[in-house]
Amino acid sequence: LERYLDVCLEKGEYGAATAKLILEGGLTLLDRLEETRAEIEEPDSQLPAVDVELDSVTLCGLGPFRQRITYPLGKRGVVLLRGRNKDDESDSNGVGKTNLAFAPLWAITGSADTKPTKDAKVTDVVNDFSRAASVSLRGYLNQKQEFVITRTKSRSSSGSSLRFSVDGQDLTRQSTKDTQQIIDETLLGADASLMARVMFHGQHESGGLLQAPDATFKDELSSLSRGDIWRRSASEARVSLRQCSQRVSELEGMLEMRTGDMQKLSERCDELEGESKHKQALIIEAERSKKNADEKKPGLEDLQEALALVQAQKSSVEDELAMHESKLAQTLDKLDLDSLRDRLAEAKSSQNEAQNTLNDCQREKRTIQTDAKAAEKRSKRAKTKWRAASTQSPESQKCHTCGQPILTEDTRRQYLSQMKKELDDAERLVQNMTESALFIDQACRTAMVSVSKSASLVQSCEEALFAAEEDSRMVNDALSKKIRLCRERQTDLSSQLVSIVQRTNEESKTSLVDSKEEMELIRLRDALYAAKKKHN
């Protein structure tokens, strides 16, 4: 593109500025197309680079080569193949030069044509005196991996085969088609035709590109270099040219319209000249009226001074209000109502605990009294039984049938001993109940004393809390009144402040309107001057 523009500059077809714009536009177009192509194309669309080095080829039964022969290919440089026909002593036609040169191609692709489509016919490759043709090709991939391809073509369908291995690993598949696909992907980068056309050139194809028409030549170059971007560039350039031509037509129409508008503006300027004179007279009258009004109403500076004074008074009132509120908070802190309430709650809790203890002691006392009465009754019954048993003799208690005594002397003594024990236990229980009654009476008196003290403490806490709340109420009322007065004054000053701000804004708007009218007048004068200058 740069070379083309240099030639155009030398011929005088374009200027330097035009050539620079064309170059920048062309490069921008190519960059945009490259970005678009990178987004559209799939990541796998570019073929991987493969370095293929052929080491040797072994032929057997291929063309005129009936016997097995191995031909070295690695690092041979330029080699000239010559042949001599020993059968009829004619020239070297048909001795196998082409078959030997294209044997690697046949091993790789299955065809000796540089544009393979399908395998060649069996009769085209198999020697007339052989049953099958076989070619084994050895080489290296990327100078590291050794590969071996062995292709066999037999006159019978069952004798054909294709084997492929890389670094000793057999990659042969069940069918020849699948094995060929593995070879294409590994060795040829999935494009057999490209490798065949850049590595193998027949004796009648050396001048093919020079003699090819333009379409064929472009088709051949498309295998190595992408030509679609240039075709798309040309298409985009033609579209851009049509758009630019359309835009030029639009701009020419707009220019024609603007010329008519300029004519109308010139006529409008003449009208505005008359209007400006009228407005000038009105402005003079307005300035006179404004001067008279300014003499009667306060100026902007006076309003600003009043605003500053009101703001200072408002700030003073706010400080006083903050002082009263702080004093109220300090007073409430000194009274410490929360602490008094906590003490009252603790005293009431202690009173409840003492009352509960007293109630428990009284219940225990009633229980002990009941148990003591039962013990006294038991003791009385035991004494009665013991006296009755001790006064009666064994002879007084006899059987009415046989007349023998019911109790013997030993039995009577045991009975008396048992009665004595029951009597002692009953008296001991009565004594224990008596002692328990005395103890519980002492506990009840102690609990009553605690209840009395707790009641006194509760009463004193309630009186102290009532007094503190009364003091707090009085202080709160006094300070609240002062705070209310301060707030009323603050509200009054805020209203004055808002009024002054509104008046200041109105004054500023009036000044702004006057400034706008002066600017409009200046603009009209400048427009009139420019219109006159352009008209002249």
Coordinates of C-alpha atoms in Angstrom, one line a residue:
L1 CA 0.0 0.0 0.0
E2 CA 2.8 2.4 0.8
R3 CA 4.6 1.6 -2.4
Y4 CA 1.5 2.1 -4.4
L5 CA 0.9 5.5 -2.8
D6 CA 4.6 6.5 -3.4
V7 CA 4.0 5.8 -7.1
C8 CA 0.8 7.9 -7.1
L9 CA 2.7 10.7 -5.4
E10 CA 5.4 10.6 -8.1
K11 CA 2.7 10.7 -10.8
G12 CA 1.0 13.6 -9.1
E13 CA -2.3 11.7 -8.7
Y14 CA -2.5 12.5 -4.9
G15 CA -1.1 15.1 -2.6
A16 CA 1.0 14.2 0.5
A17 CA -1.9 14.9 2.9
T18 CA -4.3 12.8 0.8
A19 CA -1.8 9.9 0.6
K20 CA -1.3 10.0 4.3
L21 CA -5.0 9.8 5.0
I22 CA -5.4 6.9 2.6
L23 CA -2.5 5.1 4.2
E24 CA -3.9 5.6 7.7
G25 CA -7.4 4.5 6.6
G26 CA -6.0 1.4 4.9
L27 CA -3.9 0.3 7.8
T28 CA -6.9 0.8 10.2
L29 CA -9.1 -1.2 7.9
L30 CA -6.6 -4.1 7.8
D31 CA -6.2 -4.0 11.6
R32 CA -9.9 -4.2 12.1
L33 CA -10.3 -7.1 9.6
E34 CA -7.5 -9.0 11.4
E35 CA -9.2 -8.5 14.7
T36 CA -12.5 -9.6 13.3
R37 CA -10.9 -12.7 11.6
A38 CA -9.2 -13.6 14.9
E39 CA -12.6 -13.5 16.7
I40 CA -14.5 -15.5 14.0
E41 CA -11.9 -18.2 13.3
E42 CA -11.7 -21.2 15.6
P43 CA -8.5 -21.8 17.5
D44 CA -7.8 -25.0 15.6
S45 CA -8.2 -23.4 12.2
Q46 CA -4.5 -22.9 11.8
L47 CA -2.5 -26.0 10.9
P48 CA 0.3 -26.9 13.3
A49 CA 3.9 -26.6 12.1
V50 CA 5.5 -30.0 11.4
D51 CA 9.2 -30.5 10.5
V52 CA 9.4 -33.6 8.3
E53 CA 12.7 -35.1 7.4
L54 CA 12.8 -38.1 5.0
D55 CA 15.6 -40.7 5.7
S56 CA 15.1 -43.5 3.2
V57 CA 12.6 -45.2 1.0
T58 CA 12.4 -49.0 0.2
L59 CA 10.5 -50.1 -3.0
C60 CA 9.4 -53.6 -4.0
G61 CA 7.1 -54.4 -6.9
L62 CA 6.4 -50.7 -7.6
G63 CA 6.5 -49.8 -11.3
P64 CA 9.6 -51.1 -12.9
F65 CA 11.2 -52.0 -9.5
R66 CA 10.5 -55.7 -9.3
Q67 CA 13.2 -56.4 -6.7
R68 CA 13.5 -54.8 -3.3
I69 CA 15.7 -51.7 -3.4
T70 CA 16.4 -49.1 -0.7
Y71 CA 17.3 -45.6 -1.6
P72 CA 18.8 -43.1 1.0
L73 CA 17.1 -39.7 1.2
G74 CA 18.6 -37.9 4.2
K75 CA 21.2 -35.2 3.7
R76 CA 21.7 -35.8 -0.1
G77 CA 21.6 -32.3 -1.3
V78 CA 20.8 -31.9 -5.0
V79 CA 20.6 -35.3 -6.8
L80 CA 20.2 -35.9 -10.5
L81 CA 18.4 -39.1 -11.5
R82 CA 19.4 -40.8 -14.7
G83 CA 18.2 -44.0 -16.2
R84 CA 19.0 -46.4 -19.1
N85 CA 16.6 -48.8 -20.7
K86 CA 18.5 -52.1 -21.1
D87 CA 15.6 -53.8 -22.8
D88 CA 15.5 -51.9 -26.1
E89 CA 18.6 -49.6 -25.7
S90 CA 16.3 -46.6 -26.1
D91 CA 16.3 -43.4 -24.0
S92 CA 15.6 -43.4 -20.3
N93 CA 11.8 -43.1 -20.6
G94 CA 10.0 -45.7 -18.5
V95 CA 13.0 -46.8 -16.4
G96 CA 11.4 -45.6 -13.1
K97 CA 12.9 -42.2 -12.4
T98 CA 9.5 -40.6 -11.6
N99 CA 8.4 -43.7 -9.7
L100 CA 11.5 -43.5 -7.5
A101 CA 11.1 -39.7 -6.9
F102 CA 7.4 -40.0 -6.1
A103 CA 7.6 -43.3 -4.1
P104 CA 7.6 -41.3 -0.8
L105 CA 4.5 -39.4 -1.9
W106 CA 2.7 -42.6 -2.8
A107 CA 3.7 -44.1 0.6
I108 CA 2.4 -41.1 2.5
T109 CA -0.8 -40.3 0.5
G110 CA -1.5 -43.5 -1.6
S111 CA -1.2 -41.5 -4.8
A112 CA 1.6 -40.3 -7.0
D113 CA -0.4 -37.2 -8.0
T114 CA 0.4 -33.9 -6.3
K115 CA -3.3 -33.3 -5.9
P116 CA -4.5 -36.7 -4.5
T117 CA -8.1 -37.5 -4.3
K118 CA -8.3 -41.3 -4.2
D119 CA -5.7 -44.2 -4.5
A120 CA -4.5 -44.8 -8.0
K121 CA -5.5 -48.0 -9.8
V122 CA -3.6 -51.1 -8.9
T123 CA -2.4 -51.6 -12.5
D124 CA -0.8 -48.1 -12.4
V125 CA 1.6 -49.0 -9.5
V126 CA 2.1 -52.8 -9.4
N127 CA 4.8 -54.4 -11.5
D128 CA 3.6 -56.6 -14.2
F129 CA 5.5 -59.6 -12.8
S130 CA 4.6 -58.9 -9.1
R131 CA 1.6 -59.6 -7.1
A132 CA 1.8 -56.5 -5.0
A133 CA 3.6 -53.2 -4.7
S134 CA 5.2 -52.1 -1.4
V135 CA 6.9 -48.9 -0.3
S136 CA 8.4 -48.4 3.1
L137 CA 9.3 -44.8 4.0
R138 CA 11.4 -43.8 7.0
G139 CA 12.0 -40.4 8.4
Y140 CA 11.9 -38.1 11.4
L141 CA 9.3 -35.7 12.9
N142 CA 10.7 -32.5 14.3
Q143 CA 14.2 -34.1 14.2
K144 CA 13.3 -36.3 17.2
Q145 CA 10.6 -38.8 16.5
E146 CA 11.3 -41.6 14.0
F147 CA 8.4 -42.7 11.9
V148 CA 7.8 -45.6 9.5
I149 CA 5.1 -45.8 6.8
T150 CA 4.6 -49.0 4.9
R151 CA 2.0 -49.1 2.2
T152 CA 1.2 -52.2 0.2
K153 CA -1.1 -52.5 -2.8
S154 CA -2.1 -55.9 -4.0
R155 CA -3.9 -57.1 -7.1
S156 CA -6.4 -58.8 -4.7
S157 CA -8.5 -56.7 -2.3
S158 CA -7.3 -58.7 0.8
G159 CA -3.6 -58.1 0.2
S160 CA -3.6 -54.2 0.5
S161 CA -2.5 -52.7 3.8
L162 CA -1.2 -49.5 5.4
R163 CA 1.0 -49.5 8.6
F164 CA 2.2 -46.5 10.5
S165 CA 4.4 -46.2 13.6
V166 CA 6.1 -43.4 15.5
D167 CA 9.1 -44.0 17.9
G168 CA 8.3 -47.7 17.8
Q169 CA 4.6 -47.2 18.8
D170 CA 2.3 -48.8 16.3
L171 CA -0.5 -46.4 15.3
T172 CA -2.0 -48.6 12.7
R173 CA -5.8 -48.8 12.8
Q174 CA -8.2 -51.5 11.6
S175 CA -9.0 -49.8 8.3
T176 CA -6.7 -48.1 5.8
K177 CA -8.9 -45.0 5.8
D178 CA -8.5 -44.6 9.6
T179 CA -4.7 -45.2 9.4
Q180 CA -4.5 -42.6 6.6
Q181 CA -6.4 -40.1 8.8
I182 CA -3.8 -40.7 11.6
I183 CA -1.0 -40.1 9.1
D184 CA -2.6 -36.9 7.9
E185 CA -3.1 -35.5 11.4
T186 CA 0.4 -36.5 12.6
L187 CA 2.6 -36.1 9.6
L188 CA 0.8 -33.7 7.3
G189 CA -0.9 -31.4 9.7
A190 CA -4.4 -32.6 8.4
D191 CA -3.6 -31.2 4.9
A192 CA -2.1 -33.8 2.5
S193 CA -2.5 -31.7 -0.6
L194 CA -0.4 -28.8 0.9
M195 CA 2.6 -31.1 1.6
A196 CA 2.3 -32.8 -1.7
R197 CA 2.3 -29.5 -3.6
V198 CA 5.2 -27.9 -1.8
M199 CA 7.5 -31.0 -1.7
F200 CA 6.9 -32.8 -5.0
H201 CA 6.9 -31.2 -8.4
G202 CA 6.6 -33.3 -11.5
Q203 CA 8.6 -32.8 -14.6
H204 CA 5.7 -31.2 -16.4
E205 CA 4.7 -28.9 -13.6
S206 CA 7.8 -26.7 -13.2
G207 CA 6.3 -23.8 -15.2
G208 CA 2.7 -24.3 -14.0
L209 CA 2.5 -21.2 -11.9
L210 CA 4.1 -19.0 -14.6
Q211 CA 1.7 -20.2 -17.2
A212 CA -1.4 -20.3 -14.9
P213 CA -4.2 -17.8 -15.4
D214 CA -4.9 -15.2 -12.7
A215 CA -7.7 -17.2 -11.0
T216 CA -5.6 -20.4 -10.9
F217 CA -2.6 -18.5 -9.6
K218 CA -4.6 -16.9 -6.8
D219 CA -6.1 -20.3 -6.0
E220 CA -2.5 -21.8 -5.7
L221 CA -1.3 -18.9 -3.5
S222 CA -4.3 -19.3 -1.2
S223 CA -2.8 -22.6 0.0
L224 CA 0.1 -20.7 1.5
S225 CA -1.1 -17.2 2.1
R226 CA -4.6 -16.1 3.1
G227 CA -6.1 -14.0 0.3
D228 CA -9.5 -13.6 1.9
I229 CA -8.3 -10.6 3.9
W230 CA -7.4 -8.7 0.8
R231 CA -10.7 -9.5 -0.9
R232 CA -12.5 -8.4 2.3
S233 CA -10.4 -5.3 2.4
A234 CA -11.4 -4.4 -1.2
S235 CA -15.0 -5.1 -0.3
E236 CA -14.8 -3.0 2.8
A237 CA -13.1 -0.2 0.9
R238 CA -15.8 -0.2 -1.8
V239 CA -18.5 -0.1 0.9
S240 CA -16.6 2.8 2.6
L241 CA -16.3 4.6 -0.7
R242 CA -20.0 4.3 -1.2
Q243 CA -20.6 5.6 2.3
C244 CA -18.2 8.5 1.8
S245 CA -19.8 9.4 -1.5
Q246 CA -23.2 9.4 0.1
R247 CA -21.8 11.5 3.0
V248 CA -20.3 14.0 0.5
S249 CA -23.7 14.3 -1.2
E250 CA -25.3 14.9 2.2
L251 CA -22.7 17.5 3.1
E252 CA -23.2 19.3 -0.2
G253 CA -26.9 19.4 0.4
M254 CA -26.3 20.7 3.9
L255 CA -23.9 23.3 2.5
E256 CA -26.6 24.5 0.1
M257 CA -29.1 24.6 3.0
R258 CA -26.6 26.5 5.2
T259 CA -26.0 29.0 2.3
G260 CA -29.8 29.7 2.3
D261 CA -29.7 30.0 6.1
M262 CA -26.9 32.5 5.8
Q263 CA -29.1 34.6 3.5
K264 CA -31.9 34.4 5.9
L265 CA -29.6 35.4 8.8
S266 CA -28.4 38.4 6.9
E267 CA -32.0 39.5 6.5
R268 CA -32.6 38.7 10.1
C269 CA -29.6 40.9 11.1
D270 CA -31.2 43.8 9.4
E271 CA -34.3 43.2 11.4
L272 CA -32.3 42.8 14.6
E273 CA -30.6 46.1 14.0
G274 CA -33.9 47.9 14.3
E275 CA -34.8 45.8 17.3
S276 CA -31.5 46.5 19.0
K277 CA -32.2 50.3 18.8
H278 CA -35.6 49.7 20.4
K279 CA -34.1 47.5 23.1
Q280 CA -31.3 50.0 23.7
A281 CA -34.0 52.6 24.5
L282 CA -35.7 50.1 26.8
I283 CA -32.5 49.4 28.6
I284 CA -31.9 53.0 29.2
E285 CA -35.3 53.3 30.7
A286 CA -34.8 50.2 32.7
E287 CA -31.5 51.5 34.1
R288 CA -33.2 54.7 35.1
S289 CA -36.0 52.7 36.9
K290 CA -33.5 50.4 38.5
K291 CA -31.5 53.3 39.8
N292 CA -34.6 54.8 41.4
A293 CA -35.5 51.4 42.9
D294 CA -32.0 50.9 44.3
E295 CA -32.3 54.2 46.1
K296 CA -35.5 53.0 47.9
K297 CA -34.6 49.4 48.8
P298 CA -31.7 48.0 50.8
G299 CA -28.7 46.9 48.8
L300 CA -27.1 43.5 48.6
E301 CA -24.3 44.5 51.0
D302 CA -26.9 45.6 53.6
L303 CA -28.7 42.3 53.3
Q304 CA -25.4 40.4 53.7
E305 CA -24.6 42.4 56.9
A306 CA -28.1 41.6 58.3
L307 CA -27.6 38.0 57.4
A308 CA -24.3 37.9 59.2
L309 CA -25.8 39.5 62.3
V310 CA -28.8 37.0 62.4
Q311 CA -26.4 34.1 61.9
A312 CA -24.3 35.4 64.9
Q313 CA -27.4 35.7 67.1
K314 CA -28.6 32.2 66.1
S315 CA -25.1 30.8 66.9
S316 CA -25.3 32.5 70.3
V317 CA -28.7 31.1 71.0
E318 CA -27.6 27.6 69.9
D319 CA -24.6 27.9 72.3
E320 CA -26.9 28.9 75.2
L321 CA -29.3 26.0 74.3
A322 CA -26.4 23.6 74.4
M323 CA -25.3 25.0 77.7
H324 CA -28.8 24.5 79.3
E325 CA -29.0 21.0 77.9
S326 CA -25.6 20.1 79.3
K327 CA -26.5 21.6 82.7
L328 CA -29.7 19.5 82.7
A329 CA -27.8 16.4 81.9
Q330 CA -25.2 17.2 84.7
T331 CA -28.0 17.8 87.2
L332 CA -29.7 14.5 86.4
D333 CA -26.3 12.8 86.7
K334 CA -25.8 14.3 90.2
L335 CA -29.2 13.2 91.4
D336 CA -28.4 9.7 90.3
L337 CA -32.0 8.5 90.1
D338 CA -30.9 5.2 88.6
S339 CA -28.7 4.4 91.6
L340 CA -31.6 5.2 94.0
R341 CA -34.0 3.1 92.0
D342 CA -31.4 0.2 92.1
R343 CA -31.1 0.6 95.9
L344 CA -34.9 0.6 96.3
A345 CA -35.1 -2.6 94.1
E346 CA -32.4 -4.2 96.2
A347 CA -34.2 -3.2 99.5
K348 CA -37.5 -4.6 98.2
S349 CA -35.7 -7.8 97.2
S350 CA -34.2 -8.1 100.7
Q351 CA -37.6 -7.5 102.2
N352 CA -39.2 -10.2 100.1
E353 CA -36.4 -12.6 101.1
A354 CA -36.8 -11.8 104.8
Q355 CA -40.6 -12.2 104.5
N356 CA -40.2 -15.5 102.8
T357 CA -37.8 -16.6 105.5
L358 CA -40.4 -15.6 108.2
N359 CA -43.1 -17.4 106.4
D360 CA -41.0 -20.5 106.2
C361 CA -40.2 -20.3 110.0
Q362 CA -43.8 -19.9 110.8
R363 CA -44.8 -22.9 108.8
E364 CA -42.0 -24.9 110.4
K365 CA -43.2 -23.7 113.8
R366 CA -46.8 -24.9 113.1
T367 CA -45.5 -28.2 112.0
I368 CA -43.3 -28.6 115.1
Q369 CA -46.3 -27.6 117.3
T370 CA -48.4 -30.3 115.7
D371 CA -45.7 -32.9 116.1
A372 CA -45.2 -31.8 119.7
K373 CA -48.9 -32.3 120.5
A374 CA -48.8 -35.8 118.9
A375 CA -45.7 -36.6 120.9
E376 CA -47.4 -35.5 124.2
K377 CA -50.4 -37.7 123.4
R378 CA -48.1 -40.6 122.7
S379 CA -46.3 -40.0 125.9
K380 CA -49.5 -39.9 127.9
R381 CA -50.7 -43.1 126.4
A382 CA -47.3 -44.8 127.2
K383 CA -47.5 -43.6 130.8
T384 CA -51.0 -44.9 131.2
K385 CA -50.1 -48.3 129.8
W386 CA -46.9 -48.4 132.0
R387 CA -48.8 -47.6 135.2
A388 CA -51.5 -50.1 134.4
A389 CA -48.9 -52.8 133.7
S390 CA -46.9 -52.0 136.8
T391 CA -49.8 -52.1 139.3
Q392 CA -51.3 -55.4 138.2
S393 CA -49.9 -58.7 139.5
P394 CA -49.6 -61.8 137.4
E395 CA -52.2 -63.7 139.5
S396 CA -54.8 -61.1 138.7
Q397 CA -54.8 -62.0 135.1
K398 CA -55.9 -65.6 134.7
C399 CA -57.6 -67.7 132.1
H400 CA -61.3 -68.0 132.6
T401 CA -61.3 -71.6 131.4
C402 CA -58.4 -73.3 133.1
G403 CA -57.7 -70.7 135.8
Q404 CA -54.0 -70.4 135.0
P405 CA -52.2 -67.0 135.0
I406 CA -52.0 -65.5 131.4
L407 CA -48.6 -63.9 132.0
T408 CA -45.6 -65.4 133.7
E409 CA -43.3 -63.3 135.8
D410 CA -40.7 -63.2 133.0
T411 CA -43.2 -62.3 130.4
R412 CA -44.5 -59.6 132.7
R413 CA -41.0 -58.2 133.3
Q414 CA -40.3 -58.1 129.5
Y415 CA -43.6 -56.3 128.9
L416 CA -42.9 -53.8 131.6
S417 CA -39.4 -53.2 130.1
Q418 CA -40.9 -52.6 126.6
M419 CA -43.5 -50.2 128.1
K420 CA -40.7 -48.4 129.9
K421 CA -38.7 -48.1 126.6
E422 CA -41.8 -46.7 124.8
L423 CA -42.3 -44.2 127.6
D424 CA -38.7 -43.1 127.5
D425 CA -38.9 -42.7 123.7
A426 CA -42.1 -40.7 123.9
E427 CA -40.6 -38.4 126.6
R428 CA -37.4 -38.0 124.6
L429 CA -39.5 -37.0 121.5
V430 CA -41.5 -34.5 123.6
Q431 CA -38.2 -33.0 124.8
N432 CA -36.9 -32.8 121.2
M433 CA -40.1 -31.2 120.0
T434 CA -39.8 -28.7 122.9
E435 CA -36.2 -27.8 121.9
S436 CA -37.1 -27.5 118.2
A437 CA -40.0 -25.2 119.2
L438 CA -37.7 -23.0 121.1
F439 CA -35.2 -22.9 118.2
I440 CA -37.8 -22.1 115.6
D441 CA -39.3 -19.4 117.9
Q442 CA -35.8 -17.8 118.0
A443 CA -35.6 -18.1 114.1
C444 CA -39.0 -16.5 113.7
R445 CA -38.0 -13.6 116.0
T446 CA -34.8 -13.1 114.0
A447 CA -36.8 -13.2 110.7
M448 CA -39.3 -10.7 112.1
V449 CA -36.4 -8.3 113.0
S450 CA -35.0 -8.7 109.4
V451 CA -38.4 -8.0 107.9
S452 CA -38.7 -4.9 110.1
K453 CA -35.3 -3.7 109.1
S454 CA -36.0 -4.3 105.4
A455 CA -39.3 -2.5 105.6
S456 CA -37.5 0.5 107.2
L457 CA -34.8 0.4 104.5
V458 CA -37.4 0.3 101.7
Q459 CA -39.3 3.2 103.3
S460 CA -36.1 5.3 103.5
C461 CA -35.1 4.4 99.9
E462 CA -38.6 5.3 98.7
E463 CA -38.5 8.7 100.6
A464 CA -35.0 9.4 99.1
L465 CA -36.1 8.5 95.6
F466 CA -39.3 10.6 96.0
A467 CA -37.2 13.6 97.1
A468 CA -34.7 13.1 94.3
E469 CA -37.5 12.8 91.7
E470 CA -39.1 15.9 93.1
D471 CA -35.8 17.8 92.8
S472 CA -35.2 16.4 89.3
R473 CA -38.7 17.5 88.4
M474 CA -38.2 21.0 89.6
V475 CA -34.8 21.4 87.9
N476 CA -36.1 19.8 84.8
D477 CA -39.1 22.2 84.7
A478 CA -36.9 25.2 85.2
L479 CA -34.3 24.2 82.6
S480 CA -37.0 22.9 80.2
K481 CA -38.6 26.3 80.3
K482 CA -35.2 28.0 79.5
I483 CA -34.6 25.5 76.7
R484 CA -38.1 26.1 75.3
L485 CA -37.5 29.8 75.3
C486 CA -34.2 29.3 73.5
R487 CA -35.8 27.1 70.9
E488 CA -38.5 29.6 70.3
R489 CA -35.9 32.3 69.8
Q490 CA -33.9 29.9 67.6
T491 CA -37.0 29.3 65.5
D492 CA -37.6 33.1 65.2
L493 CA -34.0 33.7 64.2
S494 CA -34.2 30.8 61.6
S495 CA -37.3 32.5 60.1
Q496 CA -35.5 35.8 59.9
L497 CA -32.5 34.0 58.4
V498 CA -34.7 32.3 55.7
S499 CA -36.4 35.7 54.9
I500 CA -33.0 37.4 54.5
V501 CA -31.7 34.6 52.4
Q502 CA -34.8 34.8 50.2
R503 CA -34.4 38.5 49.8
T504 CA -30.7 38.1 49.1
N505 CA -31.5 35.5 46.4
E506 CA -34.1 37.8 44.9
E507 CA -31.6 40.6 44.8
S508 CA -29.0 38.2 43.2
K509 CA -31.5 37.1 40.6
T510 CA -32.3 40.7 39.8
S511 CA -28.6 41.5 39.4
L512 CA -28.3 38.3 37.3
V513 CA -31.2 39.4 35.1
D514 CA -29.6 42.8 34.7
S515 CA -26.4 41.1 33.7
K516 CA -28.1 38.8 31.2
E517 CA -29.9 41.8 29.6
E518 CA -26.5 43.6 29.4
M519 CA -24.9 40.5 27.9
E520 CA -27.8 40.1 25.5
L521 CA -27.4 43.7 24.4
I522 CA -23.6 43.1 23.9
R523 CA -24.4 39.9 21.9
L524 CA -26.9 41.8 19.7
R525 CA -24.4 44.5 19.1
D526 CA -21.7 42.0 18.2
A527 CA -24.0 40.1 15.9
L528 CA -25.1 43.3 14.3
Y529 CA -21.5 44.3 13.8
A530 CA -20.5 40.8 12.4
A531 CA -23.5 40.8 10.1
K532 CA -22.7 44.3 8.8
K533 CA -19.1 43.3 8.3
K534 CA -20.0 40.1 6.4
H535 CA -22.6 41.9 4.4
N536 CA -20.1 44.6 3.3

